[in-house]
XYZ file of C-alpha atoms in Angstrom:
670
model
C -7.354 -39.970 8.909
C -4.157 -39.964 11.514
C -2.438 -43.403 11.221
C -0.738 -42.924 14.815
C -1.487 -40.228 17.721
C 0.296 -39.766 20.877
C -1.884 -39.092 24.150
C -0.292 -36.506 26.502
C -2.342 -37.484 29.524
C -2.874 -40.427 31.596
C -5.778 -42.530 33.312
C -8.952 -42.591 32.489
C -8.917 -39.862 29.620
C -6.098 -41.796 28.113
C -7.761 -45.154 28.279
C -11.131 -43.489 26.801
C -9.411 -41.922 23.657
C -7.401 -45.429 23.065
C -11.004 -46.720 22.868
C -12.419 -44.729 19.721
C -8.404 -44.941 18.151
C -9.094 -48.694 18.398
C -12.507 -48.444 16.459
C -10.862 -45.785 14.189
C -7.668 -48.282 13.281
C -5.232 -45.754 14.523
C -1.841 -46.715 16.541
C -1.643 -45.161 19.884
C 1.123 -44.193 21.845
C 1.234 -43.584 25.612
C 3.384 -41.642 27.900
C 4.108 -42.604 31.539
C 6.108 -41.403 34.886
C 7.869 -43.694 37.167
C 4.418 -44.178 39.060
C 2.460 -44.781 36.217
C 4.945 -47.941 35.135
C 2.115 -50.650 35.843
C -0.849 -48.353 34.979
C -3.361 -49.577 32.898
C -2.887 -46.870 30.093
C 0.268 -47.719 29.505
C -0.979 -51.793 28.935
C -4.009 -50.997 26.528
C -1.837 -48.270 24.419
C 0.228 -50.062 21.056
C 3.260 -48.216 22.603
C 4.657 -46.366 25.489
C 7.210 -43.905 26.409
C 8.566 -43.195 29.547
C 8.946 -39.370 30.518
C 10.180 -38.926 33.455
C 9.637 -38.814 37.404
C 6.464 -39.359 39.356
C 5.746 -35.719 39.978
C 3.753 -34.402 36.936
C 6.150 -31.232 37.052
C 8.490 -33.374 35.731
C 6.729 -35.851 33.570
C 3.067 -35.046 32.022
C 3.829 -31.195 32.436
C 7.337 -31.118 30.283
C 6.478 -29.910 26.817
C 10.036 -30.975 25.426
C 9.540 -35.003 26.809
C 6.057 -34.938 25.391
C 7.049 -33.598 21.874
C 10.622 -35.622 21.855
C 8.312 -38.707 22.480
C 5.906 -38.146 19.663
C 8.579 -37.605 17.243
C 10.897 -40.751 18.397
C 7.346 -42.915 17.871
C 6.175 -41.138 14.352
C 3.293 -39.886 16.049
C 1.563 -37.473 13.387
C -1.024 -35.653 15.957
C -1.243 -35.227 19.746
C -4.093 -35.325 21.643
C -4.060 -33.321 25.430
C -6.971 -34.714 26.714
C -8.072 -32.397 29.693
C -6.021 -31.443 32.580
C -2.150 -31.254 32.543
C -1.177 -29.328 29.431
C -4.655 -29.541 27.592
C -5.313 -25.439 28.042
C -1.644 -24.483 27.617
C -1.196 -22.693 24.537
C 2.415 -23.056 24.758
C 2.175 -26.393 24.318
C -0.259 -26.173 21.660
C 2.073 -23.665 19.827
C 5.453 -26.024 19.973
C 3.480 -29.014 19.120
C 2.520 -27.213 15.830
C 6.181 -25.680 15.087
C 7.382 -29.337 15.825
C 5.489 -30.248 12.545
C 2.788 -32.334 14.536
C -0.954 -31.981 14.639
C -2.107 -30.500 18.067
C -6.106 -31.983 18.363
C -7.581 -29.011 19.484
C -8.234 -25.252 19.000
C -5.278 -23.307 17.813
C -2.705 -21.365 20.253
C -4.240 -18.052 19.841
C -7.673 -19.210 20.778
C -6.394 -21.228 23.812
C -4.737 -18.002 24.844
C -7.776 -15.573 24.586
C -10.358 -17.941 25.635
C -8.454 -19.622 28.378
C -7.990 -16.049 30.291
C -11.076 -15.080 31.971
C -10.229 -11.377 31.765
C -9.983 -11.216 27.802
C -12.592 -14.024 27.378
C -14.828 -12.041 29.097
C -13.924 -9.157 26.884
C -14.629 -10.982 23.533
C -18.027 -12.138 25.105
C -19.278 -8.681 25.432
C -18.179 -7.822 21.890
C -20.108 -10.958 20.616
C -22.831 -9.958 22.235
C -23.082 -13.009 24.686
C -24.540 -11.911 28.595
C -21.671 -11.713 31.160
C -21.879 -11.375 34.755
C -21.961 -7.534 35.793
C -18.626 -6.863 37.512
C -14.870 -5.072 36.363
C -13.469 -6.125 33.146
C -9.670 -5.196 34.256
C -7.691 -6.872 37.171
C -7.920 -4.833 40.568
C -5.051 -3.336 41.699
C -5.424 -2.960 45.632
C -8.027 -3.521 48.463
C -9.227 0.061 48.034
C -10.028 -0.675 44.195
C -11.589 -3.929 45.328
C -13.735 -2.250 47.657
C -14.632 0.523 45.308
C -16.078 -2.016 42.798
C -18.046 -4.067 45.157
C -19.588 -1.123 46.132
C -20.636 -0.246 42.818
C -21.451 -3.808 41.854
C -23.544 -5.006 45.144
C -22.524 -7.353 47.655
C -22.203 -10.448 47.504
C -19.046 -10.465 45.104
C -16.777 -13.091 43.667
C -13.035 -13.096 43.598
C -11.935 -14.709 40.559
C -8.350 -15.404 39.139
C -7.825 -14.550 35.664
C -6.127 -17.716 35.195
C -5.991 -21.169 35.395
C -9.890 -23.249 36.722
C -11.140 -25.747 38.904
C -12.395 -23.121 41.377
C -8.711 -22.258 42.465
C -8.350 -18.971 44.179
C -11.936 -18.150 43.678
C -13.625 -16.239 47.294
C -17.028 -15.166 47.904
C -16.838 -11.851 49.700
C -20.182 -10.869 51.455
C -19.083 -7.467 53.457
C -16.272 -4.919 53.319
C -14.738 -6.287 56.468
C -14.201 -9.504 54.456
C -12.268 -8.104 51.555
C -8.695 -7.519 52.591
C -8.352 -11.284 53.940
C -9.855 -12.633 50.976
C -8.341 -10.870 48.401
C -4.982 -11.968 49.706
C -5.930 -15.502 50.235
C -6.801 -15.260 46.364
C -3.755 -13.751 45.188
C -1.585 -16.624 47.441
C -3.703 -19.266 45.928
C -3.915 -18.457 42.413
C -0.124 -17.729 42.444
C 0.936 -20.985 43.368
C -1.381 -22.620 41.164
C -0.840 -20.253 37.886
C 2.314 -18.143 38.577
C -0.495 -14.965 38.351
C -1.799 -13.183 40.484
C -4.695 -11.204 38.509
C -7.955 -10.982 40.514
C -11.232 -9.410 38.900
C -14.514 -8.830 40.585
C -17.760 -9.763 39.545
C -21.174 -10.071 41.362
C -21.651 -13.562 42.803
C -24.871 -14.894 41.529
C -26.762 -16.514 44.405
C -28.119 -20.163 44.288
C -27.012 -20.497 40.488
C -27.234 -23.691 38.040
C -24.419 -24.356 36.400
C -25.024 -25.038 32.601
C -22.858 -25.160 29.802
C -22.949 -25.801 26.331
C -20.734 -28.360 23.837
C -19.728 -26.906 20.807
C -18.004 -28.298 17.552
C -16.475 -26.400 14.997
C -14.340 -27.105 12.022
C -11.821 -25.513 9.964
C -13.977 -24.909 7.085
C -16.465 -21.803 9.283
C -19.357 -24.547 10.240
C -19.996 -24.618 13.867
C -22.939 -26.475 15.620
C -23.862 -26.846 19.414
C -24.788 -30.394 20.574
C -26.912 -29.085 23.782
C -26.207 -28.445 27.338
C -25.182 -30.158 30.115
C -26.151 -29.189 33.842
C -23.141 -29.287 36.336
C -24.828 -27.906 39.117
C -23.920 -30.143 41.454
C -20.336 -29.468 42.779
C -17.901 -29.196 45.913
C -15.316 -26.797 46.230
C -16.099 -25.844 42.545
C -15.305 -29.373 41.301
C -18.210 -31.407 39.671
C -19.753 -34.296 41.099
C -22.507 -35.488 39.119
C -23.460 -33.862 35.673
C -26.436 -34.434 33.144
C -27.834 -33.984 30.108
C -29.921 -32.181 28.974
C -30.912 -29.907 31.751
C -34.368 -30.260 33.401
C -34.579 -26.401 33.644
C -33.474 -25.523 30.299
C -36.503 -25.331 27.555
C -35.811 -25.846 23.646
C -36.451 -22.154 23.276
C -33.902 -21.629 25.883
C -31.270 -24.280 24.386
C -31.618 -22.537 21.116
C -30.787 -19.326 22.661
C -27.648 -20.431 24.610
C -26.317 -22.378 21.876
C -26.451 -19.591 19.710
C -24.978 -17.474 22.377
C -22.078 -20.001 22.791
C -21.446 -20.261 19.078
C -21.293 -16.756 18.717
C -18.318 -16.482 21.139
C -16.984 -19.527 19.445
C -16.977 -17.735 15.818
C -15.343 -14.633 17.397
C -12.665 -16.556 18.686
C -11.769 -18.512 15.873
C -12.433 -21.346 17.067
C -11.836 -24.718 15.891
C -12.259 -28.072 17.443
C -14.311 -29.296 20.247
C -15.066 -27.133 23.222
C -17.336 -25.931 26.141
C -18.911 -22.581 26.818
C -19.755 -22.451 30.537
C -22.913 -20.350 31.880
C -23.962 -19.466 35.366
C -27.626 -19.145 35.480
C -29.524 -17.467 38.119
C -33.161 -18.397 39.643
C -34.974 -16.464 37.043
C -33.323 -18.401 33.973
C -31.178 -15.396 33.041
C -27.609 -16.463 31.733
C -23.929 -15.265 31.821
C -20.986 -16.158 30.432
C -19.054 -18.013 32.934
C -15.730 -19.483 31.031
C -14.820 -21.322 27.911
C -13.057 -24.785 28.017
C -10.869 -24.947 25.063
C -10.741 -28.752 25.511
C -12.871 -31.724 25.708
C -14.424 -31.945 29.319
C -14.723 -34.632 31.936
C -18.321 -34.750 31.495
C -18.657 -35.321 27.518
C -20.143 -38.851 27.637
C -23.462 -37.700 28.851
C -23.732 -35.618 25.721
C -22.488 -38.883 23.565
C -25.054 -40.567 25.421
C -27.988 -38.305 24.376
C -26.633 -37.169 20.858
C -24.848 -40.775 19.840
C -21.950 -38.697 18.583
C -18.273 -39.771 19.462
C -17.062 -36.433 20.583
C -13.073 -37.615 20.359
C -13.786 -39.299 16.960
C -14.849 -35.730 15.762
C -11.987 -34.281 17.166
C -9.840 -36.447 15.246
C -11.815 -35.732 12.057
C -11.835 -32.081 12.591
C -7.934 -32.049 13.223
C -7.680 -34.246 10.118
C -9.389 -31.105 8.046
C -12.700 -32.699 7.944
C -16.140 -31.498 7.777
C -18.797 -31.659 10.367
C -21.305 -34.482 9.848
C -24.134 -32.192 10.848
C -26.199 -29.108 10.496
C -27.334 -27.401 13.778
C -31.175 -28.685 12.466
C -29.837 -32.123 11.952
C -28.786 -32.621 15.802
C -31.247 -34.954 17.957
C -31.301 -34.760 21.961
C -32.782 -38.426 22.586
C -33.173 -39.557 26.507
C -31.176 -38.287 29.321
C -27.965 -39.615 30.640
C -26.308 -38.872 34.102
C -22.738 -39.164 35.292
C -21.290 -39.653 38.721
C -17.273 -38.995 39.193
C -15.700 -41.496 41.245
C -12.999 -40.220 43.041
C -10.121 -42.004 45.990
C -11.331 -39.850 48.814
C -12.655 -39.845 52.176
C -16.298 -38.201 52.741
C -16.127 -38.453 56.137
C -13.049 -37.252 56.966
C -13.737 -33.606 54.542
C -12.946 -35.661 51.372
C -9.297 -36.270 52.444
C -7.536 -38.095 49.428
C -7.141 -41.785 49.613
C -3.582 -43.601 48.278
C -3.416 -47.158 48.363
C -3.604 -50.397 45.858
C -6.872 -51.320 44.479
C -7.149 -54.797 46.167
C -10.693 -55.759 45.097
C -12.144 -54.284 41.869
C -15.962 -54.790 39.976
C -17.256 -52.229 37.926
C -20.929 -52.149 36.900
C -22.221 -53.832 33.934
C -25.768 -53.786 32.500
C -27.871 -52.095 29.910
C -27.867 -48.364 29.316
C -24.791 -48.290 31.498
C -21.217 -47.115 30.707
C -18.190 -47.170 32.664
C -15.037 -44.912 31.765
C -12.316 -45.993 34.078
C -8.676 -45.371 34.839
C -8.072 -48.519 37.168
C -8.506 -52.149 37.801
C -7.524 -54.746 40.681
C -3.761 -54.009 41.393
C -3.682 -50.255 40.424
C -2.157 -47.844 42.724
C -3.592 -44.981 43.547
C -0.471 -42.277 44.223
C -0.262 -38.854 45.744
C 0.760 -37.213 42.672
C -2.241 -36.954 40.356
C -5.887 -36.443 40.470
C -8.125 -38.228 42.485
C -10.857 -38.994 40.047
C -10.726 -42.893 39.279
C -13.756 -43.289 37.128
C -16.762 -42.276 35.716
C -20.255 -44.118 36.021
C -22.758 -43.195 33.539
C -26.367 -43.668 33.216
C -28.773 -43.820 30.271
C -32.662 -43.668 30.103
C -35.647 -42.582 28.220
C -36.166 -40.153 31.198
C -34.210 -38.558 33.756
C -35.984 -40.673 36.428
C -35.031 -43.770 34.454
C -31.459 -42.765 34.389
C -31.023 -41.517 37.954
C -32.624 -45.062 39.242
C -30.372 -46.998 36.766
C -27.139 -45.098 38.184
C -28.369 -45.442 41.897
C -28.524 -49.363 41.288
C -25.009 -49.137 39.016
C -23.452 -47.571 42.191
C -24.433 -50.069 44.835
C -22.989 -52.552 42.901
C -19.682 -50.715 42.475
C -17.312 -52.452 44.411
C -13.927 -51.007 45.250
C -11.842 -52.067 47.956
C -7.927 -50.948 49.017
C -8.477 -46.988 48.863
C -11.686 -45.085 49.964
C -13.937 -43.949 47.428
C -16.768 -41.234 47.285
C -19.156 -43.963 45.754
C -21.757 -43.924 48.852
C -21.612 -40.235 49.164
C -22.447 -39.866 45.134
C -25.255 -42.221 45.888
C -26.720 -40.462 48.543
C -26.988 -37.361 46.439
C -28.956 -39.448 43.752
C -31.216 -40.725 46.578
C -32.267 -37.205 47.684
C -35.413 -36.316 46.806
C -34.423 -32.536 45.908
C -32.239 -34.121 43.537
C -35.026 -36.272 42.052
C -37.258 -33.376 41.701
C -34.312 -31.120 39.985
C -34.258 -28.506 42.540
C -30.273 -28.204 41.780
C -27.821 -25.184 42.458
C -23.960 -25.228 43.135
C -25.297 -24.774 46.948
C -26.960 -28.068 46.309
C -23.805 -30.350 48.640
C -23.614 -27.450 51.184
C -27.093 -27.433 51.809
C -27.828 -31.064 52.250
C -24.055 -32.485 53.633
C -21.869 -31.501 56.539
C -18.589 -33.003 56.380
C -19.315 -35.520 53.657
C -22.471 -36.699 55.756
C -26.192 -35.949 54.340
C -27.899 -33.923 57.214
C -31.001 -35.923 56.869
C -31.542 -39.320 58.404
C -31.401 -42.184 55.758
C -34.984 -43.974 55.042
C -36.062 -46.078 57.554
C -37.046 -48.508 54.667
C -33.438 -48.284 53.108
C -32.080 -48.999 56.569
C -34.683 -52.233 56.978
C -33.684 -53.899 54.027
C -29.874 -53.141 54.719
C -30.747 -55.163 58.364
C -32.850 -57.694 56.066
C -29.664 -57.883 53.572
C -27.071 -58.272 56.761
C -29.522 -60.582 58.695
C -29.775 -62.998 55.314
C -25.852 -62.916 54.822
C -25.288 -63.921 58.481
C -28.055 -66.562 58.575
C -26.758 -68.267 55.747
C -23.199 -68.115 56.628
C -23.967 -69.773 60.106
C -26.074 -72.178 58.392
C -23.299 -73.517 56.012
C -20.616 -73.582 59.143
C -23.199 -75.894 60.882
C -23.487 -77.983 57.979
C -19.737 -78.437 57.574
C -19.676 -79.450 61.082
C -22.363 -82.229 60.794
C -20.057 -85.206 60.150
C -18.339 -84.227 63.329
C -21.712 -84.161 65.704
C -22.077 -87.560 67.937
C -25.020 -89.356 66.956
C -25.534 -90.171 70.782
C -28.727 -89.097 72.131
C -31.340 -86.912 70.412
C -31.079 -84.664 67.391
C -31.195 -81.134 66.642
C -34.003 -80.387 64.394
C -34.123 -76.473 63.296
C -36.948 -74.652 63.039
C -38.733 -72.895 60.138
C -38.216 -69.393 61.615
C -35.289 -67.874 62.543
C -35.499 -64.682 64.720
C -32.788 -62.409 64.973
C -31.918 -59.031 66.632
C -29.931 -56.446 64.325
C -28.027 -53.077 65.629
C -26.636 -50.113 64.034
C -25.599 -47.200 65.603
C -28.467 -46.328 67.997
C -31.228 -48.462 66.462
C -32.251 -51.885 66.535
C -34.829 -54.098 64.179
C -36.339 -57.268 64.820
C -35.963 -59.403 61.906
C -37.491 -62.940 61.283
C -36.584 -65.463 58.553
C -39.843 -67.465 57.670
C -39.414 -70.874 55.372
C -36.692 -73.022 54.036
C -33.718 -70.747 52.583
C -33.451 -72.344 49.039
C -31.731 -70.858 45.808
C -34.176 -69.440 43.335
C -37.327 -69.925 45.872
C -39.448 -67.114 47.309
C -39.569 -66.713 51.352
C -40.674 -64.173 53.553
C -38.528 -62.194 55.682
C -40.037 -59.564 58.160
C -38.671 -56.580 59.494
C -40.181 -54.807 62.274
C -43.146 -56.815 61.803
C -43.248 -55.606 57.763
C -43.265 -58.760 55.064
C -40.660 -58.558 52.467
C -40.984 -61.151 49.605
C -37.393 -62.111 48.879
C -36.405 -64.559 45.870
C -33.349 -66.292 47.371
C -30.431 -65.959 45.422
C -27.611 -68.520 44.312
C -24.683 -67.274 47.186
C -21.274 -66.914 46.266
C -19.374 -65.769 49.310
C -16.414 -65.110 47.852
C -18.254 -61.945 46.261
C -19.240 -59.192 48.500
C -21.869 -58.088 46.113
C -25.651 -59.150 46.588
C -28.429 -58.759 44.466
C -31.724 -59.577 45.882
C -35.274 -59.324 44.583
C -37.433 -57.993 47.320
C -41.134 -57.360 46.663
C -40.472 -57.965 42.716
C -37.906 -54.988 42.744
C -34.136 -55.398 42.293
C -32.014 -54.163 44.817
C -27.948 -54.296 45.106
C -25.624 -54.140 47.869
C -22.277 -54.311 48.805
C -21.208 -56.379 52.065
C -17.996 -56.991 53.947
C -18.409 -59.820 56.607
C -16.384 -59.683 60.350
C -18.322 -62.585 61.728
C -21.766 -60.956 63.427
C -20.451 -57.286 62.160
C -21.957 -56.999 58.657
C -20.838 -53.612 56.724
C -23.337 -52.754 54.415
C -23.779 -50.140 51.649
C -26.994 -49.407 49.781
C -28.152 -46.155 48.291
C -25.754 -44.169 50.097
C -26.075 -46.000 53.467
C -22.951 -47.042 54.752
C -22.790 -48.582 58.143
C -22.150 -51.432 60.263
C -24.918 -54.011 61.377
C -24.500 -56.155 64.113
C -26.832 -59.330 63.847
C -27.508 -61.217 67.052
C -29.687 -64.034 68.114
C -32.603 -63.414 70.880
C -30.157 -65.353 73.550
C -27.589 -62.767 72.607
C -29.219 -60.114 72.428
C -30.700 -60.435 75.664
C -27.206 -60.533 77.345
C -25.888 -57.174 75.198
C -27.482 -55.305 77.931
C -24.651 -56.569 80.177
C -21.818 -55.912 77.759
C -19.645 -52.286 78.419
C -19.318 -50.002 75.326
C -16.013 -49.636 74.009
C -14.588 -46.606 74.737
C -12.427 -44.701 71.812
C -9.177 -43.211 73.464
C -7.020 -40.955 71.335
C -3.303 -40.068 72.014
C -3.765 -36.273 72.814
C -0.432 -35.774 72.689
C 0.794 -36.100 69.088
C -0.578 -34.815 65.619
C -0.735 -37.822 63.285
C -0.635 -37.667 59.454
C -4.309 -37.904 58.222
C -3.109 -39.049 54.604
C -0.065 -39.873 52.496
C 1.224 -36.340 50.935
C 4.038 -33.870 50.535
C 4.651 -31.319 53.114
C 4.269 -27.672 51.506
C 4.928 -25.768 54.841
C 5.248 -26.286 58.528
C 3.444 -23.220 60.173
C 4.675 -23.651 63.760
C 7.848 -23.739 65.667
C 9.317 -26.004 68.493
C 8.344 -24.456 71.838
C 5.351 -22.311 70.575
C 1.765 -22.092 71.996
C -0.779 -23.201 69.650
C -4.504 -23.791 69.445
C -6.979 -26.312 68.736
C -8.312 -26.166 65.052
C -5.230 -24.176 64.370
C -3.200 -25.359 61.012
C 0.238 -26.656 61.901
C 1.431 -28.736 58.537
C 0.140 -27.906 55.038
C 0.036 -31.263 52.744
C -0.085 -31.399 49.109
C -2.026 -34.404 47.853
C -3.662 -35.514 44.516
C -3.418 -31.635 43.160
C -5.334 -30.511 46.553
C -3.754 -28.912 49.600
C -5.203 -29.348 53.002
C -4.335 -28.113 56.542
C -3.550 -30.261 59.504
C -5.277 -28.794 62.019
C -3.469 -29.043 65.846
C -6.207 -31.379 68.009
C -5.719 -29.404 71.018
C -4.548 -26.541 72.836
C -1.066 -26.864 74.019
C 2.721 -26.273 73.534
C 4.876 -27.995 70.592
C 7.714 -29.972 72.284
C 8.958 -31.409 68.749
C 8.616 -31.067 64.917
C 8.955 -34.109 63.226
C 8.855 -33.233 59.722
C 10.304 -30.624 57.279
C 9.095 -28.812 54.245
C 9.327 -30.929 51.121
C 9.264 -34.262 52.990
C 6.862 -37.370 51.738
C 5.075 -38.427 54.613
C 2.244 -41.356 55.172
C -0.907 -41.945 56.683
C -0.653 -42.355 60.530
C 2.773 -40.787 60.396
C 3.815 -38.861 63.508
C 4.237 -35.105 62.303
C 4.263 -32.964 65.778
C 4.319 -33.844 69.389
C 3.329 -31.668 72.319
C 4.038 -31.057 75.851
C 2.477 -33.349 78.010
């Protein structure tokens, strides 16, 4: 086994690799950029080497710096993690030529499987089913139109290089082809310096099923079952699980054999994932192969009991696989949610800043792979993923409910996250019933908000939690002031019942607390006349998490208190609940509603980022919804649209400039 390895990555995956190396007694060397000088992965590694500026193009993507760091620290091998250089054949080749072991497949295998055209051709030769389409890159619009006519609409324009959905376009008719092809080429040129696009049939309402394989250098190859990754947004996975609810043992064996046949044909060694798209009739087609460890590998680890990173290391050392195919067992179910720094309600704009409060969920059958902690600074230079929460259960429903409870208690402040968005996905009945497709989010959400109204009972539970906290805090303040109260006159004796009105958006709830509030004892709380037996916890007001046993069921809430305004997060609901006494509620009808006024002559920056392009000029007439500035943040480009029809008076930014949230980008004529 290796004595020391370098991890050519950062964040969550670097920490994940360190954890396995620590267990195996392997020393680790981290690399870090300027932005990561206080990062968790740097702190946890045995050694750390600074490799450059914050931008990944000047640090994590510079091959020479990575290899120089490995040589300087006496590393025998390099683990690439995922992202960055993990699927770069030139990197794998350079590592090998430097006399260092690359923990992954050969450069040749990375090359052939990393290209969507050559990998598809190899899949055909291996007898693996592929999506009907054209095997070569299209030359121009005319050829694309002719091929689409032969294949049948809708078709998918797909870049030959790269991944993550960049450059993909769905075309439903000939009229869309020219614009879509130009946009696809432009995006893939920028992302991968490659303009090759090929055409294939688009499978409507597909499921995304992938097979994890392991292959050693002695000719042994096995698969570890499938993962379902159908819950995606813009081709980026959000929720993953193993196994899939639609894959039978027979289908698993068939898909697994196809994946192993392809890997064998490619001469593949180490861990890899063969991805398939599955139609509603359960027909499956080769999509691509990821020649690295996948982000979602923990769900496979939990249902197989194997540490995939350990076996990456052992295979790279020349060891044989520990199991034959008939010894692989799939036990139970695992579901993973990716936690990202983004704002779902603002079209998933990336969020940056410092994490000021942090508490990761804990418990049985729960795993959190995190790259952050309190004090971590989230920069615009890297991917937005902060952590992954993985839940295990004997059944899919056990795993789902356990994950919902875990996310309800996952507390991150300082940056916006998608925790409540992910929870709302898991709470949908369609998800619970396994009715999944890659269109799931588009079908059920609009602008990051679920199209379906929240459950009335869940809203009542939020109102209950908000009222209980408000009441206990109010009583605590009253008791703290008791020594200052005059002894003259009659004494105030609070009653046993306490009534409140709670409002959120356009709904209101009648809440009545019955009986004394004593920690460890049960009391009744009525919400709109419905009884709820609640076991009162020990209140710790410095925490913003609350666990209540209601009608013998545990529920977790996150609450941020601002006087009578309670921001409650629970089961995907994230709303402000206002708590009033009956007298205050009666007076509310006389209070004017606050109006939100926006300054219409300014274009404000929605997030920190880098100005990639300015698409307008001073004095130009522009229209509402027209993209005026293109920003790049967390490896994603976003257009900042004009809020009005108007004439540009002044442009305050230029290409290559770094900007902060709420900074003025453009002024319009008044």
